Amino acid sequence: MAAQFGRRLRKGAATTAVAAVAVAALSASQAPGVNDHGRQTAADATPSPDASASDGSATGNSPYYTDLPPLNSPSPSPSTGPGPTTPGTSEAGIPATVLDAYKKAEAALRDDKPGCNLPWQLLAAIGRVESGQARGGRVNAEGTTLSPILGPQLDGNGFALIKDTDNGAYDGNSTYDQAVGPMQFIPSTWAWAGRDANGDGKKDPNNIYDAALAAGHYLCRFNWDLSDQKDLDRAILSYNNSREYLNLVMRWLEYYRKGTHEIPDGTGTLPDNRSDEGAGTSPSPSPTTPSTPGTPTAGGSTPKPRPKPEKPGGGGTSKPKPPTTPPGSPSPPPSSSPTPTDTVHHLEDAGTAKLTAMAGEAFTQRISTRAETKAGKAVAKVRIRFTIVGDTDTTFTGGESVATVATNSSGVAVAPALQAGEKTGDVTVRATVVGRMVAGLDYTATVTERAADALARTGDAALTCTPGGEFANQVEVKATYKGAVADGVAATATLIKSADDPTANDKGPYFKSADGKAVRTLTGLKTDAKGLLKLPKLYADDTTGTFLLRIDTEGGATLTVELTVAAAETSSPSPSASPSA
């Protein structure tokens, strides 16, 4: 979550209770359950019981802002542009550049993944909860935040423990990861989910256009349909695995669906309450301006130290303790026992079968990887990242090239199914451990040409012609593979010498080239979406007889068709009438 909100209220333990009450009030405030038309709203729908998130999340389950939407419904955006800004309108409105980024991301996903049905209001809801719409729209003309938005370092001290994965490239912290930018991606997720939406050649998590498009693709993976409540629940929980987070995002989503309006950049209100208020962890400093006593943060105010409360349920706060490390330094690792990730020594294949599929088809076998200690024992609850590397259009189901899966109790992580693209050849899929530097494990998946195992003519009309003429009927065949339509299959048509000699004939029927020359072999043919292949017109020279046309396809299907060239039959003259007796 953004750590430098200058106007954030720092209320200590009292804020913890306020935040908890605010989240609990989600199901009681703003007349929940029924809207103006008496139907249940999406925000009030009971989350699907099987909704769950993957072990990883976009934000690393970082803190988020718990402020509720205003009680009054927002006003729709006027066609003439933004109106005057007041505290009420700025709270309900969305900064112009931020709103534009959300709408452009929705349009891009409508083209790339139309089945996802991503609404821009969902991005707005997440953007509000994660960063207060990029700190109230404090972005430049290109959509990049005026100063970095960083969440607290994920050092296990009140938060998840995620050791550095980017050498500080995104968050400026080479010890632990921190969520970055207006949509709060952790570096390990941004490494594969990042997008360049504004065409500047960079994938910048601090740019609202790049971050909004990345968030859209993240929410649309696994073929999720966000118009379905179950998939919507799964997508939101995968962003931050918390039921309170899900409920809060749904509340803002419903609020924005009722209408909103555009306000000038930099005039939005900043949130007051954060889910970790009182959790005992101060916001992390900016990587470019370390926070020391008396030094303003990016928000412009000077942070004040606050007492560290006891653990939840401890009943109050303890007296402040002097810092054990210099201000601005990373917190020391917790003294708890090593995490499962720390114990992984190597990866082993877990019985993956040979990976082969035709172009355009799904692989029937899936990659299985086992995480093991040095002694060869299984390690559960470890995140394994599967990455498709190299120049290929093969993806995982859902169109992504990266997938992260947690190992099960047997230490095994099973990757999503692979979907072969049109590029044939070997594809490399690399398995690595998230958060630990151990050797990766490479798998080879082979994409073969589309194939057919049977060919048949679509008609039975005789193929005949007179010398020097053209055949009245064109040859059309249908290709199938295991009884199903075989589309996009490469084929060759050759007028052969005989059944025993498949070389091209030098006389008899022929096709015509673009310049009218005789051609007796056609290459580069492909069946259409229905598995059909219709050959060009055939012509005959002066040679008469029976000739053979052979059609071969990738996969071994072959069909031989007879062609007959014969002179036209002449009718015999009728006999003369016998003379009368």
XYZ file of C-alpha atoms in Angstrom:
581
model
C 0.000 0.000 0.000
C 1.154 3.529 -0.501
C 3.288 4.508 2.438
C 3.684 8.211 1.834
C 0.137 9.559 2.085
C 0.863 12.850 3.854
C -2.711 13.311 4.975
C -3.234 9.820 6.344
C -4.403 9.940 9.956
C -2.097 8.046 12.245
C -4.316 7.068 15.129
C -2.470 4.214 16.801
C -4.463 1.538 18.494
C -7.650 3.577 18.429
C -7.602 3.487 14.637
C -7.461 -0.291 14.695
C -10.851 -0.424 16.322
C -12.212 2.208 13.950
C -10.969 0.286 10.908
C -12.392 -2.952 12.220
C -15.754 -1.336 12.826
C -15.655 0.212 9.349
C -15.042 -3.100 7.657
C -17.674 -4.823 9.767
C -20.111 -2.080 8.823
C -19.878 -3.084 5.167
C -22.866 -5.354 5.563
C -24.842 -2.883 7.650
C -24.242 0.574 6.154
C -25.725 2.233 3.075
C -28.917 0.151 3.076
C -27.330 -3.133 2.007
C -29.144 -6.010 0.438
C -31.591 -4.199 -1.790
C -31.125 -1.394 -4.279
C -33.694 1.105 -5.497
C -35.344 -1.556 -7.651
C -35.545 -4.185 -4.940
C -32.968 -6.597 -6.387
C -29.858 -7.784 -4.610
C -26.749 -5.904 -5.665
C -23.426 -7.443 -6.578
C -21.835 -5.859 -3.535
C -24.289 -7.552 -1.212
C -24.233 -10.963 -2.864
C -22.781 -13.662 -0.650
C -19.297 -14.546 -1.920
C -19.104 -17.961 -3.483
C -18.189 -20.582 -0.881
C -15.519 -22.024 -3.145
C -13.994 -18.663 -4.007
C -10.335 -18.724 -3.172
C -7.081 -17.205 -4.265
C -3.907 -18.751 -5.471
C -1.059 -18.899 -2.988
C 0.434 -15.795 -4.534
C -1.338 -12.487 -4.983
C -0.816 -9.315 -6.964
C -0.100 -7.306 -3.825
C 1.476 -9.954 -1.620
C -1.575 -9.394 0.597
C -0.226 -5.958 1.501
C -2.309 -3.514 3.585
C -5.042 -1.513 1.884
C -7.312 1.442 2.643
C -10.542 0.590 4.433
C -12.458 3.851 3.866
C -16.070 3.194 2.834
C -17.776 4.861 -0.138
C -19.784 8.019 0.630
C -23.355 7.445 1.752
C -24.757 9.483 -1.136
C -24.652 7.972 -4.607
C -22.274 9.723 -7.009
C -23.518 11.829 -9.883
C -22.858 10.643 -13.442
C -20.097 12.398 -15.312
C -21.425 15.461 -17.170
C -20.879 15.518 -20.917
C -19.303 18.949 -20.751
C -16.433 17.797 -18.550
C -15.603 18.112 -14.846
C -17.443 20.626 -12.759
C -16.249 22.596 -9.739
C -14.391 20.557 -7.158
C -15.664 20.428 -3.591
C -14.822 18.007 -0.784
C -17.921 15.992 -1.633
C -17.279 15.858 -5.379
C -13.581 15.032 -4.974
C -14.418 12.143 -2.683
C -16.876 10.687 -5.192
C -14.982 11.617 -8.368
C -12.006 9.981 -10.083
C -9.009 12.038 -11.305
C -9.111 12.544 -15.069
C -5.915 10.700 -16.035
C -6.631 7.817 -13.671
C -10.179 7.444 -15.005
C -8.859 7.525 -18.574
C -6.395 4.735 -17.759
C -9.147 2.519 -16.334
C -11.376 3.016 -19.372
C -8.535 2.385 -21.819
C -7.665 -0.839 -19.981
C -11.284 -1.986 -20.207
C -11.294 -1.288 -23.964
C -8.034 -3.207 -24.458
C -9.325 -6.231 -22.543
C -12.591 -6.098 -24.501
C -10.479 -6.766 -27.622
C -7.883 -9.137 -26.116
C -10.128 -11.160 -23.793
C -13.770 -10.410 -24.611
C -14.973 -13.359 -22.543
C -13.591 -11.773 -19.377
C -16.161 -8.929 -19.337
C -13.884 -6.670 -17.289
C -15.648 -3.459 -16.170
C -13.464 -0.391 -15.674
C -15.360 0.203 -12.432
C -13.628 -2.870 -10.969
C -10.237 -1.343 -11.703
C -11.466 1.903 -10.140
C -12.619 0.037 -7.022
C -9.259 -1.710 -6.635
C -7.366 1.497 -7.401
C -9.340 3.315 -4.716
C -8.702 0.641 -2.089
C -5.037 0.161 -3.005
C -3.810 3.738 -3.442
C -6.704 6.184 -3.198
C -6.692 6.543 -7.016
C -2.930 7.192 -7.220
C -2.979 9.546 -4.231
C -5.913 11.523 -5.539
C -4.514 11.662 -9.076
C -1.059 12.984 -8.285
C 0.353 11.940 -11.645
C 2.083 13.728 -14.503
C 0.744 14.137 -18.034
C 1.965 10.639 -18.985
C 0.201 9.058 -16.005
C 3.296 8.386 -13.884
C 2.976 9.104 -10.170
C 4.789 12.244 -9.047
C 6.558 10.199 -6.380
C 6.748 6.437 -5.790
C 3.852 4.737 -4.054
C 5.267 1.979 -1.871
C 3.719 -0.414 0.572
C 5.493 -1.479 3.760
C 8.331 -3.909 3.350
C 7.078 -7.474 3.515
C 9.506 -8.625 6.199
C 7.182 -10.910 8.153
C 6.842 -8.320 10.916
C 3.057 -8.040 10.902
C 2.935 -8.797 7.157
C 3.800 -11.616 4.798
C 7.462 -12.505 4.477
C 8.572 -11.983 0.872
C 12.301 -11.616 0.465
C 13.666 -9.466 -2.351
C 12.973 -10.777 -5.862
C 14.023 -7.804 -8.019
C 17.256 -6.627 -6.394
C 15.400 -3.426 -5.545
C 14.736 -2.530 -9.179
C 11.088 -1.578 -8.596
C 10.847 -0.878 -4.861
C 14.382 0.277 -4.025
C 14.646 -2.449 -1.384
C 17.177 -5.236 -1.955
C 16.260 -7.098 1.240
C 12.478 -7.459 1.126
C 9.804 -6.831 -1.471
C 7.292 -3.986 -1.245
C 4.110 -3.407 -3.229
C 4.679 -0.736 -5.873
C 2.585 1.822 -7.734
C -1.065 2.866 -7.889
C -2.263 -0.745 -8.288
C 0.238 -2.076 -5.693
C 1.951 -4.934 -7.518
C 4.738 -6.745 -5.732
C 7.874 -6.985 -7.920
C 7.672 -10.756 -8.450
C 4.156 -10.417 -9.846
C 4.941 -7.329 -11.917
C 7.843 -9.209 -13.523
C 5.340 -11.298 -15.505
C 2.096 -9.340 -15.267
C 3.518 -5.917 -16.205
C 2.299 -4.272 -19.404
C 3.361 -1.299 -21.529
C 0.018 0.402 -22.101
C 1.230 3.859 -23.119
C 3.692 2.650 -25.759
C 6.799 4.229 -24.259
C 8.732 0.968 -24.355
C 8.676 0.490 -20.572
C 6.538 -1.557 -18.206
C 6.348 0.849 -15.283
C 4.327 -0.115 -12.181
C 4.305 3.569 -11.207
C 2.468 4.502 -14.417
C -1.312 4.310 -14.059
C -1.825 3.287 -17.704
C 0.671 0.406 -17.442
C -0.569 -0.597 -13.987
C -4.277 -0.513 -14.890
C -3.769 -2.687 -17.984
C -1.623 -5.108 -15.990
C -4.321 -5.317 -13.317
C -6.922 -6.019 -15.993
C -4.907 -8.892 -17.460
C -4.203 -10.223 -13.966
C -7.932 -10.253 -13.138
C -8.774 -11.901 -16.479
C -6.394 -14.856 -16.292
C -7.566 -18.469 -15.992
C -10.431 -17.685 -18.414
C -12.363 -16.021 -15.609
C -15.639 -14.365 -16.621
C -16.058 -11.367 -14.324
C -19.760 -11.137 -15.099
C -20.093 -14.361 -13.080
C -20.067 -13.746 -9.330
C -17.976 -16.834 -8.564
C -15.225 -15.828 -11.000
C -15.411 -12.217 -9.821
C -14.882 -13.376 -6.228
C -11.924 -15.518 -7.277
C -10.318 -12.681 -9.220
C -10.610 -10.151 -6.388
C -9.388 -12.634 -3.774
C -6.399 -13.413 -5.994
C -5.497 -9.725 -5.861
C -5.520 -9.673 -2.056
C -6.595 -12.812 -0.241
C -8.910 -11.331 2.379
C -12.676 -11.572 2.763
C -12.746 -8.037 4.166
C -10.854 -6.888 1.071
C -13.340 -8.683 -1.198
C -16.316 -7.077 0.533
C -14.751 -3.614 0.435
C -13.831 -3.811 -3.263
C -17.343 -5.021 -4.068
C -18.773 -2.052 -2.170
C -16.701 0.432 -4.177
C -17.479 -1.458 -7.409
C -21.210 -1.100 -6.819
C -20.728 2.553 -5.883
C -18.893 3.356 -9.129
C -21.400 1.370 -11.183
C -24.086 3.803 -10.052
C -22.114 6.618 -11.661
C -19.138 8.841 -11.016
C -17.567 11.957 -12.471
C -14.193 13.175 -13.572
C -12.222 15.595 -11.404
C -8.917 17.361 -12.146
C -5.727 15.442 -11.468
C -4.337 16.002 -7.996
C -7.628 17.088 -6.422
C -8.905 13.747 -5.132
C -9.239 13.123 -1.425
C -6.764 10.834 0.314
C -7.901 7.877 2.417
C -7.658 8.042 6.200
C -7.781 4.445 7.376
C -5.598 1.502 6.481
C -6.117 -2.179 7.218
C -2.852 -2.405 9.168
C -3.392 0.649 11.370
C -2.112 -0.341 14.778
C -0.432 -3.463 13.450
C 2.895 -2.238 14.734
C 4.581 -1.523 11.424
C 5.382 1.934 10.181
C 5.170 2.761 6.485
C 8.323 2.124 4.499
C 10.361 5.047 3.236
C 10.627 6.029 -0.378
C 13.670 4.469 -2.029
C 14.763 7.858 -3.291
C 14.144 9.810 -0.077
C 14.820 7.734 3.029
C 12.634 8.798 5.910
C 14.515 10.126 8.927
C 13.201 12.163 11.853
C 12.205 15.571 10.578
C 12.318 14.575 6.899
C 9.013 15.001 4.966
C 7.679 11.988 3.128
C 6.399 12.163 -0.442
C 3.057 13.373 0.861
C 4.663 16.488 2.247
C 4.152 15.933 5.985
C 6.562 14.796 8.662
C 5.728 11.334 10.003
C 5.536 10.988 13.751
C 6.595 7.855 15.567
C 3.727 5.934 17.080
C 3.711 3.318 19.828
C 3.811 -0.286 18.843
C 0.695 -2.122 20.038
C 0.698 -5.595 21.399
C -0.319 -8.503 19.182
C -4.026 -8.711 18.305
C -5.961 -9.712 21.399
C -3.315 -8.300 23.717
C -5.696 -5.699 25.084
C -4.040 -2.367 24.524
C -0.699 -0.901 23.585
C 2.688 -1.062 25.182
C 5.058 1.794 25.809
C 7.202 2.862 22.868
C 10.539 1.102 22.645
C 13.680 2.711 21.291
C 14.502 1.612 17.745
C 17.074 -1.131 17.457
C 18.018 -0.186 13.898
C 18.687 3.220 12.327
C 15.621 4.978 10.883
C 15.019 3.980 7.297
C 16.835 0.645 7.619
C 15.060 -2.596 6.749
C 13.616 -4.438 9.722
C 15.658 -7.482 10.730
C 14.278 -10.853 9.744
C 11.908 -12.337 12.296
C 13.399 -14.848 14.678
C 10.884 -17.519 13.739
C 11.931 -20.801 12.171
C 12.727 -20.866 8.436
C 9.803 -20.637 6.055
C 9.064 -23.579 3.740
C 10.628 -21.587 0.895
C 13.872 -21.283 2.858
C 14.158 -25.078 3.061
C 13.903 -25.769 -0.680
C 17.186 -27.095 -2.030
C 16.186 -28.186 -5.523
C 13.317 -28.997 -7.864
C 12.546 -32.399 -9.323
C 10.247 -33.520 -12.103
C 7.167 -35.162 -10.586
C 6.384 -37.614 -13.374
C 5.543 -35.270 -16.233
C 4.667 -37.254 -19.348
C 5.861 -36.368 -22.843
C 4.394 -32.981 -23.784
C 3.174 -32.958 -27.393
C 0.225 -31.244 -29.060
C -0.783 -30.155 -32.529
C -0.839 -26.470 -33.344
C -3.976 -24.846 -31.976
C -4.779 -27.754 -29.654
C -4.566 -28.059 -25.862
C -1.865 -30.275 -24.379
C -3.440 -33.257 -22.650
C -0.484 -33.662 -20.265
C 0.466 -31.099 -17.616
C 3.783 -30.219 -16.025
C 4.320 -31.435 -12.458
C 7.218 -30.201 -10.335
C 8.238 -31.291 -6.834
C 10.043 -29.032 -4.356
C 12.516 -30.908 -2.144
C 14.924 -30.274 0.706
C 18.584 -31.229 0.431
C 17.646 -34.580 1.950
C 14.990 -35.148 -0.717
C 11.949 -34.487 1.480
C 8.883 -32.809 0.011
C 8.253 -29.131 0.786
C 4.631 -28.010 0.857
C 3.230 -24.472 0.574
C 5.985 -23.214 -1.712
C 5.159 -21.054 -4.709
C 6.461 -22.424 -8.003
C 6.509 -20.111 -11.002
C 6.115 -21.701 -14.435
C 7.356 -19.454 -17.254
C 7.117 -20.081 -20.997
C 10.377 -18.779 -22.444
C 11.506 -18.045 -25.982
C 9.772 -16.928 -29.157
C 6.507 -18.848 -29.156
C 2.779 -18.218 -29.177
C 2.086 -21.217 -26.939
C 0.515 -20.091 -23.644
C -1.107 -21.466 -20.552
C -4.886 -21.770 -20.616
C -6.171 -18.212 -20.346
C -3.501 -16.717 -22.596
C -0.779 -16.022 -20.017
C 2.873 -16.990 -20.338
C 3.474 -17.217 -16.580
C 1.588 -19.075 -13.857
C 2.326 -19.400 -10.141
C 1.108 -22.479 -8.254
C 1.628 -23.530 -4.640
C 2.977 -26.991 -3.885
C 0.569 -29.405 -2.206
C 1.189 -31.617 0.822
C 3.327 -33.872 -1.377
C 5.484 -30.943 -2.438
C 4.084 -31.053 -5.977
C 2.881 -28.097 -8.029
C 0.926 -28.847 -11.209
C 1.043 -26.131 -13.858
C -2.092 -25.082 -15.758
C -2.669 -26.831 -19.074
C -0.664 -25.561 -22.025
C -2.413 -24.286 -25.135
C -0.408 -24.742 -28.340
C -0.123 -21.768 -30.660
C 0.485 -21.843 -34.412
C 4.288 -21.758 -34.223
C 5.592 -25.312 -34.372
C 8.673 -26.742 -32.736
C 9.969 -27.124 -29.189
C 8.806 -24.795 -26.415
C 10.641 -24.431 -23.100
C 8.713 -24.090 -19.836
C 10.874 -23.198 -16.836
C 9.899 -23.940 -13.233
C 11.472 -21.776 -10.505
C 10.892 -21.204 -6.799
C 9.412 -17.811 -5.967
C 11.566 -16.050 -3.377
C 14.528 -18.424 -3.466
C 17.557 -18.664 -5.722
C 17.739 -22.324 -6.676
C 18.352 -23.806 -10.114
C 15.293 -23.802 -12.331
C 13.925 -26.919 -13.999
C 13.253 -26.836 -17.753
C 10.583 -28.839 -19.559
C 10.260 -29.246 -23.332
C 6.845 -29.137 -24.971
C 6.610 -29.900 -28.674
C 4.089 -28.286 -31.003
C 3.552 -30.245 -34.203
C 1.872 -29.258 -37.454
C -1.887 -29.583 -37.610
C -2.678 -33.026 -38.978
C -5.410 -35.082 -40.619
C -5.804 -38.841 -40.617
C -8.592 -39.078 -43.203
C -9.579 -37.370 -46.473
C -12.779 -37.744 -48.465
C -14.358 -36.045 -51.453
C -17.405 -33.938 -50.660
C -19.104 -34.949 -53.939
C -19.217 -37.950 -56.237
C -19.635 -36.315 -59.664
C -17.448 -37.840 -62.367
C -14.336 -35.824 -63.226
C -14.166 -35.870 -67.021
C -12.911 -33.581 -69.731
C -12.319 -33.523 -73.493
C -8.799 -32.996 -74.874
C -7.793 -29.339 -74.699
C -10.771 -28.431 -72.509
C -11.405 -27.808 -68.798
C -13.007 -30.020 -66.187
C -16.546 -28.935 -65.326
C -16.265 -29.902 -61.658
C -13.626 -28.798 -59.166
C -12.163 -31.237 -56.680
C -13.157 -30.569 -53.058
C -12.131 -32.723 -50.082
C -12.769 -32.708 -46.343
C -10.039 -33.509 -43.812
C -10.702 -35.006 -40.377
C -8.586 -36.086 -37.422
C -9.980 -38.787 -35.158
C -13.389 -38.037 -36.604
C -13.253 -34.297 -35.886
C -12.808 -31.487 -38.382
C -9.128 -30.943 -39.180
C -8.765 -27.248 -39.889
C -5.598 -25.459 -40.952
C -3.935 -28.662 -42.137
C -1.196 -28.306 -44.740
C -1.776 -30.226 -47.987
C -0.144 -30.920 -51.340
C -1.936 -31.830 -54.607
C 0.020 -33.658 -57.332
C -0.998 -35.063 -60.729
C 1.065 -38.255 -60.471
C 2.270 -40.690 -63.160
C 0.748 -43.817 -61.598
C -0.201 -45.447 -58.332
C 3.281 -46.928 -58.200
C 5.075 -43.762 -59.289
C 4.020 -40.697 -57.274
C 6.232 -38.298 -59.213
C 4.525 -35.479 -61.113
C 3.244 -36.342 -64.570
C 4.486 -34.360 -67.530
C 1.335 -34.765 -69.577
C -2.395 -34.990 -69.100
C -4.507 -32.756 -66.750
C -2.916 -29.702 -65.148
C -3.595 -26.614 -63.015
C -2.767 -23.144 -64.267
C -0.327 -20.735 -62.668
C -1.059 -17.022 -62.393
C 0.598 -16.468 -65.773
C -1.332 -19.299 -67.426
C 1.397 -21.942 -67.456
C 0.722 -25.606 -66.747
C 1.344 -26.646 -63.116
C 1.041 -30.261 -61.970
C 2.013 -29.863 -58.269
C 0.368 -27.462 -55.819
C 2.009 -26.817 -52.432
C 1.141 -24.512 -49.516
C -2.499 -25.579 -49.464
C -4.471 -25.576 -46.187
C -7.883 -26.751 -45.123
C -10.298 -24.055 -43.975
C -12.100 -23.737 -40.649
C -14.509 -26.505 -41.699
C -11.699 -28.815 -42.780
C -12.487 -28.237 -46.451
C -10.019 -27.843 -49.294
C -11.250 -26.833 -52.735
C -8.674 -27.145 -55.506
C -8.399 -24.734 -58.438
C -9.870 -25.629 -61.823
C -8.242 -28.424 -63.787
C -7.484 -28.316 -67.519
C -6.535 -31.019 -70.054
C -3.937 -31.105 -72.798
C -4.412 -33.225 -75.931
C -3.516 -36.517 -74.222
C -6.415 -38.851 -73.599
C -6.687 -41.528 -70.944
C -7.223 -42.002 -67.214
C -5.037 -39.943 -64.881
C -4.529 -39.734 -61.111
C -4.652 -36.735 -58.771
C -3.108 -37.416 -55.364
C -3.758 -35.200 -52.293
C -1.482 -35.605 -49.260
C -1.864 -33.885 -45.869
C 0.308 -33.413 -42.799
C -0.359 -36.406 -40.600
C -0.356 -38.976 -43.401
C -3.871 -38.743 -44.829
C -3.885 -39.433 -48.584
C -6.608 -39.458 -51.224
C -6.245 -40.457 -54.911
C -8.838 -39.231 -57.382
C -9.336 -40.480 -60.989
C -9.540 -37.992 -63.870
C -10.698 -39.012 -67.349
C -9.811 -37.233 -70.599
C -11.680 -38.604 -73.603
C -12.907 -37.385 -76.952
C -16.546 -36.484 -77.101
C -18.761 -39.266 -78.308
C -20.190 -38.761 -81.816
C -23.709 -39.931 -82.610
C -23.939 -42.498 -85.499
C -26.120 -41.531 -88.522
C -29.589 -42.998 -88.529
C -30.032 -45.866 -91.083
C -31.698 -45.062 -94.489
C -35.305 -45.898 -94.866
C -35.983 -49.117 -96.792
C -37.542 -48.613 -100.244
C -41.174 -49.398 -100.450
C -42.069 -52.745 -101.765
